[in-house]
Coordinates of C-alpha atoms in Angstrom, one line a residue:
Chain A
M1204 CA 0.0 0.0 0.0
A1205 CA 1.5 3.3 -1.1
V1206 CA -0.7 5.7 1.0
D1207 CA 0.4 7.0 4.3
L1208 CA -1.9 5.9 7.2
N1209 CA -1.5 9.2 8.9
Q1210 CA -2.8 10.9 5.7
V1211 CA -5.8 8.5 5.8
A1212 CA -6.3 9.3 9.5
E1213 CA -6.3 13.0 8.6
D1214 CA -8.9 12.5 5.9
M1215 CA -11.0 10.5 8.3
F1216 CA -10.8 13.2 10.9
K1217 CA -11.9 15.9 8.3
M1218 CA -14.8 13.8 7.3
V1219 CA -16.1 13.5 10.8
E1220 CA -15.2 17.2 11.7
E1221 CA -17.1 18.6 8.7
V1222 CA -20.4 17.1 9.8
H1223 CA -19.9 17.6 13.6
G1224 CA -23.2 18.6 15.3
V1225 CA -25.2 17.8 12.1
K1226 CA -24.6 14.2 11.4
K1227 CA -22.9 11.2 12.9
Y1228 CA -20.8 8.6 11.1
K1229 CA -20.4 4.9 12.1
P1230 CA -16.8 3.8 11.8
G1231 CA -17.9 1.5 8.9
D1232 CA -19.2 4.5 7.0
V1233 CA -15.8 6.2 7.3
F1234 CA -13.9 3.1 6.3
K1235 CA -16.1 2.6 3.2
A1236 CA -15.5 6.3 2.2
M1237 CA -11.7 5.9 2.6
V1238 CA -11.6 2.6 0.7
K1239 CA -13.4 4.3 -2.1
K1240 CA -11.2 7.4 -2.0
Y1241 CA -7.9 5.4 -2.0
K1242 CA -9.2 2.6 -4.3
D1243 CA -6.2 3.0 -6.7
E1244 CA -3.7 2.7 -3.9
G1245 CA -5.4 -0.5 -2.7
L1246 CA -6.4 0.7 0.8
T1247 CA -8.1 -2.0 2.8
K1248 CA -10.5 -2.0 5.7
K1249 CA -7.7 -3.3 7.9
D1250 CA -5.6 -0.2 7.0
C1251 CA -8.6 1.9 7.8
K1252 CA -8.9 0.3 11.2
A1253 CA -5.2 1.1 11.9
A1254 CA -5.8 4.7 10.8
M1255 CA -8.8 5.0 13.0
R1256 CA -6.8 3.7 15.9
I1257 CA -4.3 6.6 15.4
L1258 CA -7.2 9.0 15.9
I1259 CA -8.7 7.2 18.9
D1260 CA -5.4 6.7 20.7
S1261 CA -4.6 10.4 20.2
E1262 CA -8.1 11.3 21.4
R1263 CA -8.8 13.4 18.4
L1264 CA -11.9 11.2 17.9
V1265 CA -13.8 9.2 20.4
Y1266 CA -16.3 6.3 20.1
T1267 CA -19.8 7.2 21.4
Y1268 CA -23.0 5.2 21.8
F1269 CA -26.3 6.9 21.0
N1270 CA -28.6 4.3 19.7
G1271 CA -25.7 2.6 17.9
S1272 CA -21.9 3.1 18.0
W1273 CA -20.4 6.2 16.3
V1274 CA -17.1 8.1 16.0
E1275 CA -17.3 11.8 17.0
L1276 CA -15.2 14.7 18.1
P1277 CA -14.6 14.6 21.9
G1278 CA -17.2 16.4 23.9
V1279 CA -19.2 16.3 27.1
E1280 CA -22.8 15.2 26.9
G1281 CA -25.7 17.1 28.5
A1282 CA -26.3 14.4 31.1
A1283 CA -22.7 14.4 32.3
K1284 CA -22.8 18.2 32.6
A1285 CA -26.0 18.0 34.7
A1286 CA -24.4 15.4 37.0
E1287 CA -21.3 17.6 37.4
E1288 CA -23.5 20.7 38.2
A1289 CA -25.5 18.6 40.7
A1290 CA -22.3 17.5 42.4
K1291 CA -21.0 21.0 42.8
K1292 CA -24.2 22.1 44.6
Chain B
M360 CA -45.0 3.6 56.3
S361 CA -42.0 2.7 54.1
D362 CA -40.7 5.2 51.6
T363 CA -40.6 2.5 49.0
P364 CA -43.8 0.5 49.2
M365 CA -43.8 -0.8 45.7
I366 CA -40.2 -2.0 45.8
D367 CA -40.9 -3.6 49.2
E368 CA -43.3 -6.0 47.4
L369 CA -40.4 -7.5 45.5
E370 CA -38.9 -8.6 48.7
K371 CA -41.8 -10.8 49.7
G372 CA -41.9 -14.5 49.0
P373 CA -39.4 -17.3 49.4
W374 CA -37.5 -16.7 46.2
P375 CA -34.3 -14.7 45.7
S376 CA -34.9 -10.9 45.5
F377 CA -32.6 -8.4 43.8
V378 CA -34.1 -5.7 46.1
R379 CA -33.0 -7.6 49.2
E380 CA -29.5 -7.8 47.8
I381 CA -29.4 -4.1 46.9
R382 CA -30.6 -3.2 50.4
R383 CA -27.9 -5.3 51.9
A384 CA -25.4 -3.4 49.7
G385 CA -27.1 -0.2 50.9
E386 CA -25.9 -0.8 54.4
Q387 CA -22.5 0.4 53.2
S388 CA -23.2 2.2 50.0
A389 CA -25.1 5.5 49.4
T390 CA -25.2 4.5 45.7
A391 CA -27.2 1.4 46.5
R392 CA -29.6 3.3 48.7
D393 CA -30.2 5.9 45.9
L394 CA -30.6 3.0 43.4
I395 CA -33.6 1.7 45.4
N396 CA -35.1 5.2 45.7
I397 CA -34.8 5.9 41.9
L398 CA -36.3 2.5 41.2
E399 CA -39.3 3.2 43.4
L400 CA -39.8 6.6 41.6
S401 CA -39.6 4.8 38.2
Y402 CA -42.3 2.4 39.3
K403 CA -44.4 5.3 40.6
D404 CA -44.0 7.4 37.5
K405 CA -44.2 4.4 35.2
K406 CA -41.2 5.5 33.2
T407 CA -37.4 5.1 33.4
H408 CA -35.3 7.8 34.9
W409 CA -32.1 6.4 33.4
K410 CA -30.3 7.8 30.4
H411 CA -28.4 5.1 28.6
G412 CA -25.2 5.3 26.4
G413 CA -23.1 8.4 25.7
V414 CA -19.5 9.4 25.4
V415 CA -17.9 7.8 28.5
G416 CA -15.4 5.0 28.1
V417 CA -11.8 4.2 28.8
R418 CA -9.0 5.7 26.6
G419 CA -8.5 3.8 23.4
Y420 CA -11.5 1.5 23.7
G421 CA -15.0 2.0 22.3
A422 CA -16.5 -0.8 24.3
G423 CA -16.7 -2.3 27.8
V424 CA -18.3 0.7 29.5
I425 CA -22.0 1.6 29.2
G426 CA -22.7 5.2 30.2
R427 CA -25.6 5.6 32.5
Y428 CA -27.0 8.8 34.3
V429 CA -30.2 9.7 36.0
D430 CA -32.3 12.6 34.8
M431 CA -32.7 13.9 38.4
P432 CA -29.1 14.0 39.7
E433 CA -29.8 16.6 42.4
Q434 CA -32.4 14.4 44.1
F435 CA -30.4 11.2 43.6
P436 CA -26.7 12.2 43.8
G437 CA -25.6 8.6 44.7
V438 CA -26.5 7.5 41.2
A439 CA -25.9 10.7 39.3
H440 CA -23.3 8.7 37.4
F441 CA -24.0 5.0 37.4
H442 CA -21.9 3.5 34.6
T443 CA -21.6 -0.2 34.0
V444 CA -18.3 -1.9 33.4
R445 CA -18.2 -5.2 31.5
V446 CA -15.3 -7.4 32.4
N447 CA -14.4 -10.2 29.9
Q448 CA -15.4 -13.4 31.7
T449 CA -13.3 -16.6 31.6
S450 CA -14.2 -19.4 29.1
G451 CA -16.8 -21.6 30.7
F452 CA -17.0 -19.3 33.7
V453 CA -14.2 -21.1 35.5
Y454 CA -12.8 -18.7 38.1
S455 CA -10.4 -19.0 41.0
T456 CA -11.6 -17.5 44.3
K457 CA -8.5 -15.4 44.3
G458 CA -9.3 -13.9 40.9
L459 CA -12.9 -13.1 41.9
G460 CA -11.7 -11.6 45.2
E461 CA -9.3 -9.3 43.3
I462 CA -12.1 -8.0 41.0
M463 CA -14.4 -7.4 44.1
D464 CA -11.6 -5.5 45.9
I465 CA -11.3 -3.2 43.0
W466 CA -15.0 -2.8 42.6
D467 CA -15.6 -2.1 46.3
K468 CA -12.9 0.5 46.2
R469 CA -13.9 2.2 42.9
G470 CA -17.5 1.3 42.3
S471 CA -20.8 0.5 44.0
G472 CA -19.8 -3.0 45.0
M473 CA -22.9 -4.3 43.1
T474 CA -22.5 -6.8 40.3
N475 CA -24.5 -8.9 37.9
L476 CA -22.7 -12.2 37.2
H477 CA -23.2 -12.9 34.4
G478 CA -25.0 -10.6 32.0
S479 CA -26.9 -12.1 29.1
T480 CA -23.8 -11.9 26.9
G481 CA -21.7 -13.6 29.6
D482 CA -19.5 -10.8 30.9
M483 CA -18.9 -10.0 34.6
V484 CA -21.1 -6.9 34.8
L485 CA -20.0 -4.4 37.4
L486 CA -22.9 -2.0 38.1
G487 CA -22.5 1.6 39.0
T488 CA -19.4 3.9 39.1
N489 CA -18.7 7.4 38.1
S490 CA -16.8 8.8 35.1
D491 CA -13.6 9.7 37.1
E492 CA -13.1 6.1 38.2
L493 CA -13.3 4.5 34.8
D494 CA -9.7 4.7 33.7
P495 CA -8.4 3.8 37.2
I496 CA -10.7 0.7 37.2
F497 CA -9.4 -0.3 33.7
T498 CA -5.8 0.1 34.9
D499 CA -6.4 -1.9 38.1
I500 CA -8.2 -4.8 36.3
S501 CA -5.6 -4.8 33.6
Q502 CA -2.8 -5.2 36.1
K503 CA -4.6 -8.2 37.5
G504 CA -4.7 -9.8 34.0
W505 CA -8.3 -9.0 33.2
D506 CA -9.7 -7.0 30.2
L507 CA -12.9 -5.3 29.3
G508 CA -15.6 -7.1 27.3
G509 CA -17.7 -6.0 24.3
S510 CA -20.5 -3.5 24.1
G511 CA -22.2 -1.3 21.5
S512 CA -22.0 -2.2 17.8
D513 CA -19.1 -4.6 18.0
L514 CA -18.3 -8.3 18.7
R515 CA -19.6 -9.1 22.1
T516 CA -17.5 -11.2 24.4
P517 CA -17.7 -14.7 23.1
S518 CA -19.0 -17.2 25.7
C519 CA -19.4 -21.0 25.9
C520 CA -20.5 -23.9 28.0
I521 CA -18.0 -25.6 30.3
G522 CA -17.5 -28.2 27.5
P523 CA -14.8 -30.9 27.8
A524 CA -13.6 -29.5 31.2
R525 CA -16.5 -31.3 32.8
C526 CA -18.9 -32.7 30.3
E527 CA -18.6 -36.1 28.6
Y528 CA -20.9 -35.1 25.7
A529 CA -18.7 -32.3 24.4
T530 CA -17.7 -33.0 20.8
I531 CA -15.7 -29.8 20.5
D532 CA -13.3 -27.9 22.8
T533 CA -15.6 -25.0 23.6
L534 CA -13.1 -23.5 26.0
A535 CA -10.3 -23.4 23.4
I536 CA -12.5 -22.0 20.7
T537 CA -13.9 -19.2 22.9
R538 CA -10.4 -18.3 24.2
E539 CA -8.9 -18.3 20.7
L540 CA -11.7 -16.2 19.1
T541 CA -11.6 -13.8 22.1
N542 CA -7.9 -13.3 21.7
Y543 CA -7.9 -13.2 17.9
Y544 CA -10.7 -10.7 17.6
Q545 CA -9.5 -8.1 20.2
D546 CA -9.9 -5.3 17.7
E547 CA -13.5 -6.3 16.8
L548 CA -14.3 -6.7 20.5
H549 CA -13.0 -3.3 21.7
R550 CA -13.4 -1.0 18.7
P551 CA -17.0 -1.0 17.4
A552 CA -17.1 -1.1 13.6
F553 CA -20.1 -3.3 12.8
P554 CA -23.7 -2.3 11.9
Y555 CA -24.8 -3.6 15.2
K556 CA -23.9 -6.1 17.9
F557 CA -22.6 -9.6 17.1
K558 CA -22.7 -12.4 19.6
I559 CA -20.9 -15.7 19.5
K560 CA -21.8 -18.6 21.7
V561 CA -20.2 -22.0 21.7
A562 CA -22.1 -25.1 22.9
G563 CA -20.2 -28.4 23.2
C564 CA -23.1 -30.6 22.1
P565 CA -26.7 -30.3 20.7
N566 CA -28.0 -30.0 24.3
D567 CA -26.9 -26.4 23.8
C568 CA -26.6 -25.5 27.5
V569 CA -25.7 -21.9 26.6
A570 CA -28.9 -21.6 24.5
S571 CA -26.9 -20.3 21.6
V572 CA -29.6 -21.3 19.1
A573 CA -31.8 -18.6 20.6
R574 CA -29.3 -16.0 21.9
A575 CA -26.3 -15.8 19.6
D576 CA -25.9 -14.2 16.1
L577 CA -23.3 -17.0 15.5
S578 CA -24.0 -20.3 17.2
I579 CA -21.3 -23.0 17.2
I580 CA -22.9 -26.2 18.4
G581 CA -20.9 -29.4 18.8
T582 CA -22.2 -32.5 16.9
W583 CA -21.0 -35.7 15.2
K584 CA -21.2 -37.2 11.8
D585 CA -21.1 -40.9 12.2
D586 CA -23.4 -43.2 14.2
I587 CA -24.5 -43.0 17.9
K588 CA -22.5 -45.6 19.8
I589 CA -24.6 -48.3 21.5
D590 CA -23.3 -50.4 24.3
Q591 CA -25.6 -53.4 24.2
A592 CA -24.5 -54.7 27.6
E593 CA -25.5 -51.5 29.2
V594 CA -28.8 -51.5 27.3
D595 CA -29.4 -55.0 29.0
N596 CA -28.5 -53.4 32.4
Y597 CA -31.2 -50.7 31.8
V598 CA -33.7 -53.4 30.9
A599 CA -32.8 -55.5 33.9
G600 CA -32.6 -52.6 36.3
G601 CA -36.2 -51.4 35.4
G602 CA -35.5 -47.8 36.4
I603 CA -36.6 -46.5 33.0
D604 CA -39.3 -47.4 30.6
I605 CA -37.2 -47.5 27.5
M606 CA -40.1 -47.7 25.1
K607 CA -42.1 -44.9 26.7
E608 CA -39.3 -42.6 27.7
V609 CA -36.8 -43.0 24.9
V610 CA -38.2 -44.8 21.8
M611 CA -41.6 -43.0 21.6
L612 CA -40.1 -39.6 22.3
C613 CA -37.5 -39.8 19.5
P614 CA -38.6 -36.9 17.2
T615 CA -37.8 -38.9 14.0
Q616 CA -38.8 -42.3 15.4
C617 CA -35.5 -43.7 14.3
I618 CA -35.0 -46.1 17.3
D619 CA -35.9 -49.7 17.0
F620 CA -36.2 -51.6 20.3
D621 CA -37.7 -55.1 20.7
G622 CA -37.5 -55.2 24.5
K623 CA -33.9 -56.4 24.4
K624 CA -31.9 -55.2 21.5
M625 CA -31.6 -51.6 20.5
E626 CA -30.9 -50.3 16.9
I627 CA -30.8 -46.8 15.6
D628 CA -31.4 -45.7 12.0
N629 CA -28.7 -43.0 12.1
S630 CA -29.5 -41.7 8.6
N631 CA -32.7 -40.4 10.1
C632 CA -31.3 -39.2 13.4
V633 CA -31.4 -35.4 13.9
R634 CA -28.9 -35.4 16.8
C635 CA -31.4 -34.1 19.3
M636 CA -29.6 -35.9 22.2
H637 CA -32.7 -37.1 23.9
C638 CA -31.9 -40.8 23.8
I639 CA -28.3 -40.2 24.9
N640 CA -29.5 -38.0 27.8
K641 CA -31.8 -40.7 29.0
M642 CA -29.5 -43.6 28.6
T643 CA -26.1 -42.1 29.4
K644 CA -24.3 -45.4 30.0
A645 CA -25.7 -47.2 27.0
L646 CA -25.6 -44.5 24.3
S647 CA -22.9 -42.0 23.4
V648 CA -22.0 -39.5 20.7
G649 CA -20.1 -40.8 17.6
D650 CA -16.4 -40.5 16.9
E651 CA -16.4 -38.1 13.9
K652 CA -16.8 -35.0 16.0
G653 CA -17.2 -31.4 14.8
A654 CA -19.7 -28.5 14.9
T655 CA -22.8 -27.2 13.2
I656 CA -22.6 -23.5 12.5
L657 CA -25.8 -21.5 12.7
L658 CA -26.5 -17.8 12.2
G659 CA -29.1 -15.3 13.1
A660 CA -30.6 -15.7 16.5
K661 CA -31.6 -12.6 18.5
A662 CA -33.8 -11.3 21.3
P663 CA -36.7 -9.0 20.4
I664 CA -35.0 -5.6 20.6
V665 CA -35.5 -3.7 17.3
E666 CA -37.6 -6.3 15.6
G667 CA -39.0 -9.7 16.8
A668 CA -37.0 -12.6 18.3
M669 CA -35.4 -15.0 15.9
L670 CA -34.0 -18.4 16.2
A671 CA -30.7 -19.4 14.5
S672 CA -30.8 -21.3 11.2
V673 CA -28.1 -23.7 10.0
I674 CA -25.5 -22.4 7.5
V675 CA -22.9 -25.2 7.8
P676 CA -24.2 -28.6 8.9
F677 CA -20.8 -30.0 9.9
M678 CA -17.4 -28.5 10.2
E679 CA -14.3 -30.0 11.9
L680 CA -12.8 -27.7 14.4
E681 CA -9.1 -28.0 15.3
E682 CA -6.8 -25.4 16.7
P683 CA -6.1 -22.7 15.6
F684 CA -9.6 -22.8 14.0
D685 CA -8.6 -21.1 10.8
N686 CA -11.6 -22.5 8.9
L687 CA -14.0 -21.0 11.5
K688 CA -12.2 -17.6 11.4
E689 CA -12.4 -17.5 7.6
L690 CA -16.1 -18.3 7.7
I691 CA -16.8 -15.7 10.4
E692 CA -14.9 -13.0 8.5
A693 CA -16.8 -13.8 5.3
F694 CA -20.1 -13.4 7.3
W695 CA -18.9 -10.0 8.6
E696 CA -17.7 -8.9 5.2
V697 CA -21.2 -9.3 3.6
W698 CA -23.1 -7.9 6.6
D699 CA -20.7 -4.9 7.0
E700 CA -21.1 -4.0 3.4
D701 CA -24.8 -3.6 3.3
G702 CA -26.1 -3.9 6.8
K703 CA -28.1 -0.9 8.1
N704 CA -27.5 0.7 11.5
K705 CA -28.9 -1.5 14.3
E706 CA -29.6 -4.4 11.9
R707 CA -28.6 -7.7 13.3
I708 CA -27.1 -10.3 10.9
G709 CA -30.2 -12.5 11.2
E710 CA -32.4 -9.6 10.1
F711 CA -30.0 -8.7 7.4
M712 CA -30.0 -12.3 6.1
E713 CA -33.8 -12.3 6.1
R714 CA -33.9 -9.0 4.2
M715 CA -31.3 -10.1 1.7
G716 CA -32.6 -13.6 1.3
K717 CA -30.8 -16.6 2.8
G718 CA -29.9 -18.1 -0.5
E719 CA -28.3 -14.9 -1.8
F720 CA -26.5 -14.3 1.5
V721 CA -25.1 -17.8 1.5
E722 CA -24.0 -17.4 -2.1
E723 CA -22.3 -14.1 -1.4
V724 CA -20.5 -15.5 1.6
G725 CA -19.4 -18.5 -0.6
R726 CA -18.1 -16.1 -3.2
I727 CA -16.0 -14.2 -0.7
L728 CA -14.6 -17.5 0.7
E729 CA -13.6 -18.5 -2.8
E730 CA -12.0 -15.1 -3.5
N731 CA -10.0 -15.5 -0.4
D732 CA -8.8 -19.0 -1.4
S733 CA -10.5 -20.4 1.7
E734 CA -10.7 -24.2 2.1
V735 CA -14.2 -23.6 3.4
K736 CA -16.8 -24.0 0.6
L737 CA -20.3 -22.7 1.1
V738 CA -23.1 -23.2 -1.4
S739 CA -26.8 -22.6 -1.0
D740 CA -29.0 -25.7 -0.7
V741 CA -32.7 -26.3 -0.8
D742 CA -32.5 -27.7 2.7
M743 CA -31.3 -24.3 4.1
V744 CA -34.7 -23.1 5.4
F745 CA -35.4 -20.5 8.0
H746 CA -38.4 -22.4 9.4
P747 CA -41.0 -24.9 8.2
R748 CA -43.6 -23.5 5.8
E749 CA -46.5 -21.6 7.4
N750 CA -49.0 -21.5 4.5
P751 CA -50.9 -24.8 4.3
Y752 CA -52.5 -23.9 1.0
I753 CA -49.4 -24.5 -1.0
F754 CA -49.5 -28.0 -2.3
Y755 CA -46.1 -29.1 -3.4
D756 CA -47.3 -32.5 -4.6
E757 CA -49.6 -30.9 -7.1
Y758 CA -46.8 -28.6 -8.3
L759 CA -44.4 -31.5 -8.8
E760 CA -47.1 -33.4 -10.8
E761 CA -47.5 -30.5 -13.1
V762 CA -43.8 -30.2 -13.6
S763 CA -43.6 -33.9 -14.4
D764 CA -46.5 -33.7 -16.8
E765 CA -44.7 -31.1 -18.8

């Protein structure tokens, strides 16, 4: 495979970042998009998993569960904020 | 009057009560006390006060922690955060007292102390902790040699019956299969990338003590290919002993009526045997499973979450399984490949197979196996049916006659 996994990771990140707050992607959606984009370079799903791991381990993206598993930008959900505020009181 | 009259009802009667257990935990834990109070309120309001899912987890993993909060944190601060931690159970649920003690020490220190052993997937489910404790818990259990299990849209922690460790019927090494699949598919277990959850359960024989046929997306059930072994001397002992009415309790209950017994000699028409295990279970000393051992692979069972419940249906009638189980892994990955490509969000593989059509699904899996130069061959067959026909107004005999007339 000729393509750099860091580059794939960067593209994955941009894909998720662009729709942040509007739409969520499942990891599989991101993989399919990358395999299509780098078709000529022979990018595989296994490569995509490795690229995703770069993003997750560096905490640029996180896995979330909202009626299914997704990858998103890190954030604090409303319920967690409410729990924190209650703890402060 | 009690503050929790409805919950109190669940303590009455001679049977075990989860309320009684939570109250016992409440003697030491404010979390357990608030858990009882929020449950009473839910019963009163007739709605849940829990919020399920979210962002929480441990660094690097997308599974193993299920976020849970209450919608009234100020009234119930003890359960403001009440996250669940799933710890990967051992194969066959064989633990040492020391190992369980270590888990409980960690959980008493960093969580509520309440557990659910085992959850329906099989994991050790540790109930109730807050977000700040998640990474320390992960570090502590990792140092003791444990790992988190699956959750979300990923491979759930594979589980199995105790198999050859204790059971003479086991035709496959359920413990080795489960351990190998768990270790081999760590990425699929901890980093959700499937359309929805995928459960694997391994049963050592058709008795299916783990109920894989009803609970697992992929059921691996031990079976045999050759004949049931008959020890005629032991049959004579059963006849002489008189403890069992062989005709009534064994022969007449055979689903395919394939046992012939004249009061002394027993014969089985193995070509018609469906491996239900009934006769072997009843006459354990006289009958035993054959020597050509392997497994039947089934796909598609699920509980009624999004759509209705489904039972598994056979995909591979017989497969030999020897370590490192490469043939099984190739098959599983081909299943995933097809499902992953076109499965919708929250669509289990059984539902997907039904939507796609079982024949087409099997053909597609077979094509992928061929492309990957796998030794496993899969072709669709007319015997591969989801369930017996439901419409009695279709007369196949008539149809066949018409065809033959032509």
